[in-house]
Tab-separated table of C-alpha atoms and ligand atoms in Angstrom:
chain	number	residue	atom	x	y	z
C	229	MET	CA	-15.966	-7.891	23.444
C	230	SER	CA	-19.247	-6.841	25.034
C	231	ARG	CA	-22.111	-9.297	25.190
C	232	TYR	CA	-23.870	-7.214	22.525
C	233	MET	CA	-21.434	-7.825	19.698
C	234	SER	CA	-22.363	-10.256	16.964
C	235	ALA	CA	-20.871	-13.677	17.646
C	236	ARG	CA	-19.590	-13.835	14.061
C	237	PHE	CA	-16.806	-11.415	15.031
C	238	ALA	CA	-15.719	-13.337	18.119
C	239	ASP	CA	-12.517	-14.599	16.451
C	240	LEU	CA	-11.836	-11.531	14.310
C	241	GLU	CA	-8.321	-10.208	14.805
C	242	ALA	CA	-8.285	-6.562	13.784
C	243	TYR	CA	-5.486	-5.042	11.738
C	244	VAL	CA	-2.837	-3.293	13.825
C	245	PRO	CA	-1.499	-0.162	12.101
C	246	GLY	CA	2.097	0.972	12.651
C	247	GLU	CA	2.753	3.216	15.625
C	248	GLN	CA	1.712	6.842	15.125
C	249	PRO	CA	3.292	8.675	18.073
C	250	GLN	CA	1.689	12.095	18.434
C	251	ASP	CA	4.714	13.843	19.974
C	252	MET	CA	6.795	13.714	16.735
C	253	GLN	CA	9.965	13.023	18.698
C	254	TYR	CA	10.970	10.277	16.281
C	255	VAL	CA	12.636	9.940	12.927
C	256	LYS	CA	9.612	8.171	11.584
C	257	LEU	CA	10.534	5.359	9.209
C	258	ASN	CA	7.783	2.918	10.153
C	259	THR	CA	4.666	3.477	8.015
C	260	ASN	CA	5.967	4.275	4.522
C	261	GLU	CA	4.767	7.856	4.472
C	262	SER	CA	6.521	10.339	2.225
C	263	PRO	CA	9.026	12.526	4.065
C	264	TYR	CA	8.009	15.393	1.765
C	265	PRO	CA	4.960	17.602	2.387
C	266	PRO	CA	2.200	17.932	-0.221
C	267	ALA	CA	2.891	20.268	-3.178
C	268	PRO	CA	2.234	24.015	-2.635
C	269	ALA	CA	-0.886	23.950	-4.857
C	270	VAL	CA	-2.364	21.308	-2.559
C	271	LEU	CA	-2.196	23.615	0.466
C	272	GLU	CA	-4.204	26.204	-1.429
C	273	ALA	CA	-6.784	23.696	-2.665
C	274	ALA	CA	-7.650	22.780	0.917
C	275	GLY	CA	-7.943	26.440	1.896
C	276	ALA	CA	-10.731	28.710	3.130
C	277	ALA	CA	-12.702	28.765	-0.145
C	278	GLU	CA	-13.368	25.037	-0.145
C	279	THR	CA	-13.794	24.935	3.642
C	280	ALA	CA	-16.555	27.552	3.269
C	281	ARG	CA	-18.498	25.055	1.129
C	282	LEU	CA	-18.453	22.298	3.730
C	283	ASN	CA	-22.143	22.891	4.409
C	284	LEU	CA	-22.758	21.156	1.057
C	285	TYR	CA	-22.257	17.462	0.392
C	286	PRO	CA	-19.466	16.547	-2.010
C	287	ASP	CA	-20.187	15.143	-5.494
C	288	PRO	CA	-21.056	11.484	-4.731
C	289	GLU	CA	-19.721	10.519	-8.178
C	290	GLY	CA	-16.452	12.411	-7.718
C	291	ARG	CA	-16.602	13.308	-11.413
C	292	ALA	CA	-13.863	15.961	-11.578
C	293	LEU	CA	-11.287	13.818	-9.782
C	294	ARG	CA	-12.172	10.639	-11.670
C	295	GLN	CA	-11.870	12.516	-14.955
C	296	LYS	CA	-8.388	13.744	-13.969
C	297	LEU	CA	-7.288	10.233	-13.014
C	298	ALA	CA	-8.739	8.826	-16.226
C	299	GLU	CA	-6.719	11.332	-18.277
C	300	MET	CA	-3.558	10.531	-16.348
C	301	TYR	CA	-3.882	6.788	-17.056
C	302	GLY	CA	-5.358	7.007	-20.572
C	303	VAL	CA	-8.635	5.337	-19.582
C	304	GLU	CA	-12.272	6.491	-19.220
C	305	ALA	CA	-13.848	7.898	-16.047
C	306	GLU	CA	-16.056	4.765	-15.968
C	307	ASN	CA	-12.857	2.773	-15.321
C	308	VAL	CA	-12.015	4.745	-12.163
C	309	PHE	CA	-13.289	4.155	-8.629
C	310	LEU	CA	-12.606	6.497	-5.679
C	311	ALA	CA	-12.129	5.294	-2.111
C	312	ASN	CA	-11.377	6.720	1.307
C	313	GLY	CA	-7.851	5.334	1.229
C	314	SER	CA	-7.057	2.192	-0.728
C	315	ASP	CA	-7.798	0.188	2.427
C	316	GLU	CA	-11.457	1.068	1.860
C	317	LEU	CA	-11.177	-0.071	-1.745
C	318	LEU	CA	-9.672	-3.386	-0.604
C	319	SER	CA	-12.533	-3.771	1.858
C	320	PHE	CA	-15.127	-3.117	-0.867
C	321	ALA	CA	-13.358	-5.519	-3.235
C	322	PHE	CA	-13.345	-8.359	-0.691
C	323	MET	CA	-17.011	-7.644	0.028
C	324	ALA	CA	-17.986	-7.483	-3.652
C	325	PHE	CA	-16.020	-10.350	-5.174
C	326	CYS	CA	-15.255	-12.913	-2.456
C	327	ASP	CA	-17.441	-15.411	-0.610
C	328	GLY	CA	-17.586	-19.112	0.286
C	329	GLU	CA	-17.761	-20.039	-3.420
C	330	ARG	CA	-15.206	-17.424	-4.460
C	331	PRO	CA	-12.293	-17.859	-2.047
C	332	VAL	CA	-9.148	-15.771	-2.180
C	333	ALA	CA	-5.409	-16.479	-2.322
C	334	PHE	CA	-2.503	-14.150	-1.602
C	335	PRO	CA	1.164	-14.490	-0.660
C	336	ALA	CA	1.896	-15.718	2.881
C	337	VAL	CA	4.169	-12.712	3.399
C	338	SER	CA	2.282	-9.645	2.223
C	339	TYR	CA	0.114	-6.750	3.392
C	340	GLY	CA	-1.375	-7.575	6.800
C	341	PHE	CA	-4.798	-6.244	5.932
C	342	TYR	CA	-5.596	-9.020	3.393
C	343	PRO	CA	-6.130	-11.792	5.974
C	344	VAL	CA	-8.129	-9.368	8.140
C	345	TYR	CA	-10.582	-8.588	5.323
C	346	ALA	CA	-10.842	-12.293	4.487
C	347	GLN	CA	-11.765	-12.959	8.107
C	348	LEU	CA	-14.113	-9.972	8.358
C	349	TYR	CA	-16.101	-11.128	5.310
C	350	GLN	CA	-15.738	-14.822	6.202
C	351	VAL	CA	-13.954	-15.705	2.998
C	352	PRO	CA	-11.791	-18.838	2.930
C	353	CYS	CA	-8.249	-17.750	2.170
C	354	THR	CA	-5.112	-19.554	1.078
C	355	GLN	CA	-1.765	-18.011	1.895
C	356	ILE	CA	0.734	-19.093	-0.755
C	357	PRO	CA	4.336	-19.386	0.484
C	358	LEU	CA	6.905	-17.271	-1.324
C	359	ARG	CA	10.142	-18.789	-2.624
C	360	GLU	CA	13.644	-18.274	-1.226
C	361	GLY	CA	14.379	-14.575	-0.670
C	362	PHE	CA	10.634	-13.750	-0.732
C	363	VAL	CA	10.535	-14.283	-4.506
C	364	LEU	CA	7.022	-14.587	-5.929
C	365	ASP	CA	6.870	-17.278	-8.609
C	366	PRO	CA	3.808	-16.502	-10.773
C	367	ARG	CA	3.299	-20.225	-11.453
C	368	ASP	CA	2.367	-20.650	-7.786
C	369	PHE	CA	-0.586	-18.298	-8.385
C	370	CYS	CA	-1.825	-19.656	-11.723
C	371	GLY	CA	-4.979	-21.708	-12.156
C	372	LEU	CA	-5.887	-21.901	-8.463
C	373	GLY	CA	-9.569	-21.288	-9.223
C	374	LYS	CA	-9.630	-18.461	-6.684
C	375	ASN	CA	-9.556	-14.705	-6.593
C	376	ILE	CA	-5.967	-13.502	-6.307
C	377	VAL	CA	-4.586	-10.538	-4.387
C	378	ILE	CA	-0.985	-9.479	-4.925
C	379	ALA	CA	0.778	-6.319	-3.791
C	380	ASN	CA	3.242	-5.201	-6.469
C	381	PRO	CA	5.795	-4.238	-5.277
C	382	ASN	CA	5.070	-6.502	-2.346
C	383	ALA	CA	4.884	-5.237	1.218
C	384	PRO	CA	6.840	-5.603	3.428
C	385	THR	CA	9.544	-7.055	1.148
C	386	GLY	CA	9.701	-4.397	-1.589
C	387	ARG	CA	10.147	-7.016	-4.293
C	388	ALA	CA	8.302	-6.427	-7.554
C	389	ILE	CA	7.096	-8.786	-10.263
C	390	SER	CA	6.860	-7.995	-13.977
C	391	VAL	CA	3.752	-7.113	-15.954
C	392	ARG	CA	4.357	-10.308	-17.928
C	393	ASP	CA	4.092	-12.349	-14.730
C	394	ILE	CA	0.831	-10.596	-13.871
C	395	GLU	CA	-0.526	-11.267	-17.345
C	396	GLU	CA	0.260	-14.969	-16.936
C	397	ILE	CA	-1.806	-15.060	-13.731
C	398	LEU	CA	-4.656	-13.056	-15.318
C	399	ARG	CA	-4.867	-15.443	-18.259
C	400	SER	CA	-4.971	-18.465	-15.960
C	401	GLU	CA	-7.909	-17.112	-13.921
C	402	PRO	CA	-10.451	-15.686	-16.398
C	403	ASP	CA	-13.340	-16.486	-14.038
C	404	HIS	CA	-11.801	-14.810	-10.992
C	405	VAL	CA	-10.745	-11.328	-10.030
C	406	VAL	CA	-7.037	-10.623	-9.907
C	407	LEU	CA	-6.422	-7.634	-7.657
C	408	ILE	CA	-3.024	-5.992	-7.995
C	409	ASP	CA	-2.306	-3.576	-5.158
C	410	GLU	CA	0.028	-0.956	-6.605
C	411	ALA	CA	0.394	1.186	-3.460
C	412	TYR	CA	4.146	1.467	-4.158
C	413	ILE	CA	4.267	1.330	-7.963
C	414	ASP	CA	5.607	4.873	-8.450
C	415	PHE	CA	9.004	4.185	-6.872
C	416	GLY	CA	10.408	2.301	-9.850
C	417	GLY	CA	7.996	-0.535	-10.626
C	418	GLU	CA	6.052	-1.097	-13.839
C	419	SER	CA	2.296	-0.578	-13.567
C	420	CYS	CA	-0.119	-3.107	-15.044
C	421	VAL	CA	-2.883	-0.499	-15.523
C	422	PRO	CA	-2.708	-0.759	-19.362
C	423	LEU	CA	-3.867	-4.389	-18.999
C	424	ILE	CA	-7.312	-3.335	-17.744
C	425	LYS	CA	-8.321	-2.787	-21.395
C	426	LYS	CA	-7.482	-6.393	-22.198
C	427	TYR	CA	-8.586	-8.239	-19.037
C	428	ASP	CA	-11.988	-7.560	-17.512
C	429	ASN	CA	-10.971	-9.513	-14.373
C	430	LEU	CA	-8.122	-7.145	-13.416
C	431	LEU	CA	-8.562	-4.640	-10.585
C	432	VAL	CA	-5.618	-2.335	-9.894
C	433	CYS	CA	-5.596	-0.538	-6.524
C	434	GLN	CA	-3.615	2.613	-5.993
C	435	THR	CA	-3.315	5.236	-3.295
C	436	PHE	CA	-2.379	8.868	-2.731
C	437	SER	CA	-0.816	7.887	0.613
C	438	LYS	CA	2.736	7.074	-0.415
C	439	PHE	CA	4.118	8.574	-3.648
C	440	ARG	CA	1.634	11.484	-3.458
C	441	SER	CA	2.398	12.546	0.146
C	442	LEU	CA	-1.235	12.317	1.235
C	443	ALA	CA	-1.496	9.579	3.873
C	444	GLY	CA	-3.422	11.965	6.129
C	445	GLY	CA	-5.912	12.819	3.357
C	446	ARG	CA	-7.197	9.251	2.918
C	447	LEU	CA	-7.587	8.900	-0.814
C	448	GLY	CA	-7.278	5.726	-2.847
C	449	TYR	CA	-8.565	4.620	-6.251
C	450	GLY	CA	-9.174	1.580	-8.356
C	451	LEU	CA	-8.734	1.112	-12.103
C	452	ALA	CA	-10.608	-1.689	-13.852
C	453	SER	CA	-13.132	-2.668	-16.508
C	454	LYS	CA	-16.511	-0.923	-16.254
C	455	GLY	CA	-18.069	-4.156	-15.013
C	456	LEU	CA	-15.857	-4.415	-11.919
C	457	ILE	CA	-16.157	-0.676	-11.214
C	458	ASP	CA	-19.981	-0.889	-11.359
C	459	ASP	CA	-19.910	-3.777	-8.873
C	460	LEU	CA	-17.721	-1.759	-6.504
C	461	GLU	CA	-20.059	1.251	-6.895
C	462	LYS	CA	-22.983	-0.914	-5.839
C	463	ILE	CA	-21.162	-1.735	-2.609
C	464	ARG	CA	-20.035	1.865	-2.088
C	465	TYR	CA	-23.554	3.281	-2.528
C	466	SER	CA	-24.742	0.668	-0.054
C	467	THR	CA	-22.127	1.652	2.515
C	468	ASN	CA	-21.227	5.341	2.268
C	469	SER	CA	-22.066	7.213	-0.920
C	470	TYR	CA	-20.154	10.341	0.194
C	471	ASN	CA	-16.960	8.503	1.015
C	472	ILE	CA	-14.635	11.249	-0.284
C	473	ASP	CA	-15.066	14.576	1.475
C	474	ARG	CA	-14.971	17.923	-0.290
C	475	LEU	CA	-11.520	18.969	0.937
C	476	THR	CA	-9.938	15.668	-0.059
C	477	MET	CA	-11.571	15.823	-3.493
C	478	ALA	CA	-10.091	19.301	-4.098
C	479	VAL	CA	-6.732	18.237	-2.710
C	480	GLY	CA	-6.710	15.153	-4.929
C	481	ILE	CA	-7.160	17.231	-8.083
C	482	ALA	CA	-4.415	19.690	-7.080
C	483	THR	CA	-2.143	16.735	-6.329
C	484	LEU	CA	-2.545	15.303	-9.822
C	485	GLU	CA	-1.840	18.743	-11.302
C	486	SER	CA	1.463	18.822	-9.385
C	487	ASN	CA	2.730	15.491	-10.699
C	488	GLU	CA	6.207	16.810	-11.557
C	489	TYR	CA	6.803	17.716	-7.918
C	490	TYR	CA	6.003	14.169	-6.794
C	491	LEU	CA	8.113	12.582	-9.540
C	492	GLU	CA	11.045	14.671	-8.341
C	493	ASN	CA	10.477	13.486	-4.748
C	494	SER	CA	10.256	9.872	-5.914
C	495	LYS	CA	13.602	10.260	-7.661
C	496	ARG	CA	15.180	11.525	-4.449
C	497	ILE	CA	13.651	8.662	-2.470
C	498	GLN	CA	14.990	6.137	-4.979
C	499	GLU	CA	18.454	7.680	-4.632
C	500	ALA	CA	18.227	7.521	-0.825
C	501	ARG	CA	17.078	3.893	-1.134
C	502	ALA	CA	20.157	2.939	-3.161
C	503	TYR	CA	22.402	4.855	-0.744
C	504	THR	CA	20.874	3.261	2.366
C	505	THR	CA	21.030	-0.244	0.883
C	506	GLU	CA	24.684	0.250	-0.029
C	507	GLU	CA	25.637	1.609	3.409
C	508	LEU	CA	23.788	-1.231	5.150
C	509	SER	CA	25.546	-3.799	3.009
C	510	LYS	CA	28.905	-2.357	4.168
C	511	LEU	CA	27.700	-3.121	7.699
C	512	GLY	CA	26.893	-6.722	6.769
C	513	PHE	CA	23.129	-6.329	6.356
C	514	GLU	CA	21.197	-8.355	3.818
C	515	THR	CA	18.552	-6.275	2.031
C	516	ILE	CA	15.886	-7.507	-0.380
C	517	PRO	CA	16.072	-5.612	-3.712
C	518	SER	CA	13.286	-3.041	-3.415
C	519	LEU	CA	11.257	-1.022	-5.898
C	520	ALA	CA	9.227	0.581	-3.102
C	521	ASN	CA	9.801	3.484	-0.695
C	522	PHE	CA	11.028	1.084	1.975
C	523	ILE	CA	13.531	-1.714	2.339
C	524	PHE	CA	13.320	-5.056	4.110
C	525	THR	CA	16.634	-5.759	5.750
C	526	ARG	CA	18.296	-7.984	8.334
C	527	CYS	CA	21.511	-7.930	10.250
C	528	PRO	CA	23.514	-11.109	10.893
C	529	ASN	CA	24.365	-10.096	14.505
C	530	VAL	CA	21.207	-8.416	15.765
C	531	ASP	CA	17.741	-9.978	15.501
C	532	GLY	CA	14.911	-7.887	14.072
C	533	GLY	CA	13.129	-7.320	17.369
C	534	SER	CA	16.259	-6.082	19.126
C	535	LEU	CA	17.183	-3.804	16.248
C	536	TYR	CA	13.679	-2.300	16.288
C	537	ARG	CA	13.821	-1.698	20.067
C	538	GLU	CA	17.373	-0.354	20.049
C	539	LEU	CA	16.499	2.040	17.239
C	540	LYS	CA	13.345	3.178	19.006
C	541	ALA	CA	15.333	3.859	22.181
C	542	ARG	CA	17.515	6.126	20.014
C	543	GLY	CA	14.570	7.973	18.475
C	544	VAL	CA	14.232	6.095	15.162
C	545	LEU	CA	11.042	4.153	14.445
C	546	VAL	CA	11.068	1.236	11.997
C	547	ARG	CA	8.617	-1.653	11.621
C	548	HIS	CA	9.132	-5.169	12.917
C	549	TRP	CA	6.729	-8.123	12.954
C	550	ASP	CA	6.926	-10.783	15.619
C	551	ARG	CA	6.262	-13.604	13.158
C	552	PRO	CA	8.567	-16.584	12.689
C	553	GLU	CA	8.992	-16.207	8.879
C	554	ILE	CA	10.032	-12.564	9.107
C	555	GLY	CA	11.140	-12.081	12.732
C	556	ASP	CA	14.774	-11.525	11.682
C	557	TRP	CA	13.825	-8.619	9.454
C	558	CYS	CA	12.939	-4.945	9.830
C	559	ARG	CA	11.124	-2.800	7.310
C	560	VAL	CA	12.638	0.644	7.008
C	561	THR	CA	10.809	3.436	5.204
C	562	ILE	CA	13.068	5.527	2.983
C	563	GLY	CA	12.965	9.131	4.149
C	564	THR	CA	15.194	12.029	3.172
C	565	ARG	CA	18.936	11.509	2.816
C	566	GLU	CA	19.340	13.333	6.170
C	567	GLN	CA	16.893	11.004	7.925
C	568	MET	CA	18.664	7.975	6.463
C	569	ASP	CA	21.992	9.287	7.773
C	570	VAL	CA	20.504	9.524	11.275
C	571	PHE	CA	19.162	5.968	10.893
C	572	LEU	CA	22.549	4.674	9.682
C	573	ASP	CA	24.423	6.417	12.507
C	574	LYS	CA	22.153	4.797	15.072
C	575	VAL	CA	22.601	1.403	13.409
C	576	ARG	CA	26.406	1.793	13.591
C	577	GLU	CA	26.095	2.716	17.257
C	578	ILE	CA	23.946	-0.359	17.963
C	579	LEU	CA	26.365	-2.665	16.133
C	580	LYS	CA	29.283	-1.327	18.168
C	581	GLY	CA	27.398	-2.219	21.320
C	582	ALA	CA	26.671	-5.709	19.972
C	583	ASP	CA	30.338	-6.616	19.307
K	791	PLP	C1	-0.184	1.633	2.560
K	791	PLP	C2	-0.811	0.486	1.840
K	791	PLP	C3	-2.160	0.498	1.461
K	791	PLP	C4	-3.177	1.439	2.010
K	791	PLP	O1	-3.027	2.690	1.839
K	791	PLP	P1	-4.158	3.751	2.156
K	791	PLP	O2	-3.467	4.729	3.030
K	791	PLP	O3	-5.325	3.090	2.806
K	791	PLP	O4	-4.497	4.272	0.808
K	791	PLP	C5	-2.637	-0.535	0.677
K	791	PLP	N1	-1.869	-1.548	0.313
K	791	PLP	C6	-0.586	-1.621	0.688
K	791	PLP	C7	0.234	-2.784	0.258
K	791	PLP	C8	-0.037	-0.619	1.482
K	791	PLP	O5	1.212	-0.728	1.924
């Protein structure tokens, strides 16, 4: 830190994203990207015609894309908020709704960005322990008198909770925002978006980065009551009113028009998830039941850190966290069936060496 930086950031520990090697030598199963490229229509949408208009600012209201999203979810455009990746939406939400009087609670094992935003905006945060097997008991999150943030399915465990559980939490916290991060909802989970009509304290965050093969495009969105969306807009217009660029806006619309293509990919990923889980279990691995495009798994004979390093040495990248509660585990993104076969072969090789 230089001597010019504000002292209030002296203790801030920035988020560390997963490795993004630029040589593409790896089977990349470490950051939950889709193994499938964007749909053909998306390539065209980002083509020369839209590039030729880059001298003009994009629509700051993102009307066309918000309208499309509203139609897809059966809500109004006023219930839709656009962000430069859902990380930006999370940042705006922490800024808008949390402070010393409105602290936040989230699971102790969850998305690593939540504690970073709490620290960045100097919001007291409570990390609620999960139960055995990383099970989230909704009763642990009811009536805390705090804003609540829950990823559903959770990251990095893949476990999902039911819409009924979410409704129980919403009802217990009418004076606080309940943010449900549905980054992975389209791999088999049940979305709570319909509840935004009933609960004005519910904010659902979604992203184009996983199910919609657009991690490099940086597009996320929120769905909520008009009141919460207006609050987020106030923050957005005070930060960066043109947060979605023209190419991404066009690409986002083409993506939604190609929904069948992405549903098909999701089906294949879910099949590869079941296959990988089954093969790992034959090798003695314990895997948390996942409704996401990744699995959280551990091997009785090889600790998580060693497995990560041994796989990396063999050209397969997975994610491991050096934290006591989850140090035994690795998170493995589900790629194509072919990628998962490479991963499984390398695992078998490593286990042979460990005997
Ligand atoms: C990937 C992820 C996000 C962020 O995705 P963006 O690429 O910023 O849209 C948000 N929440 C969770 C739980 C994630 O895993």
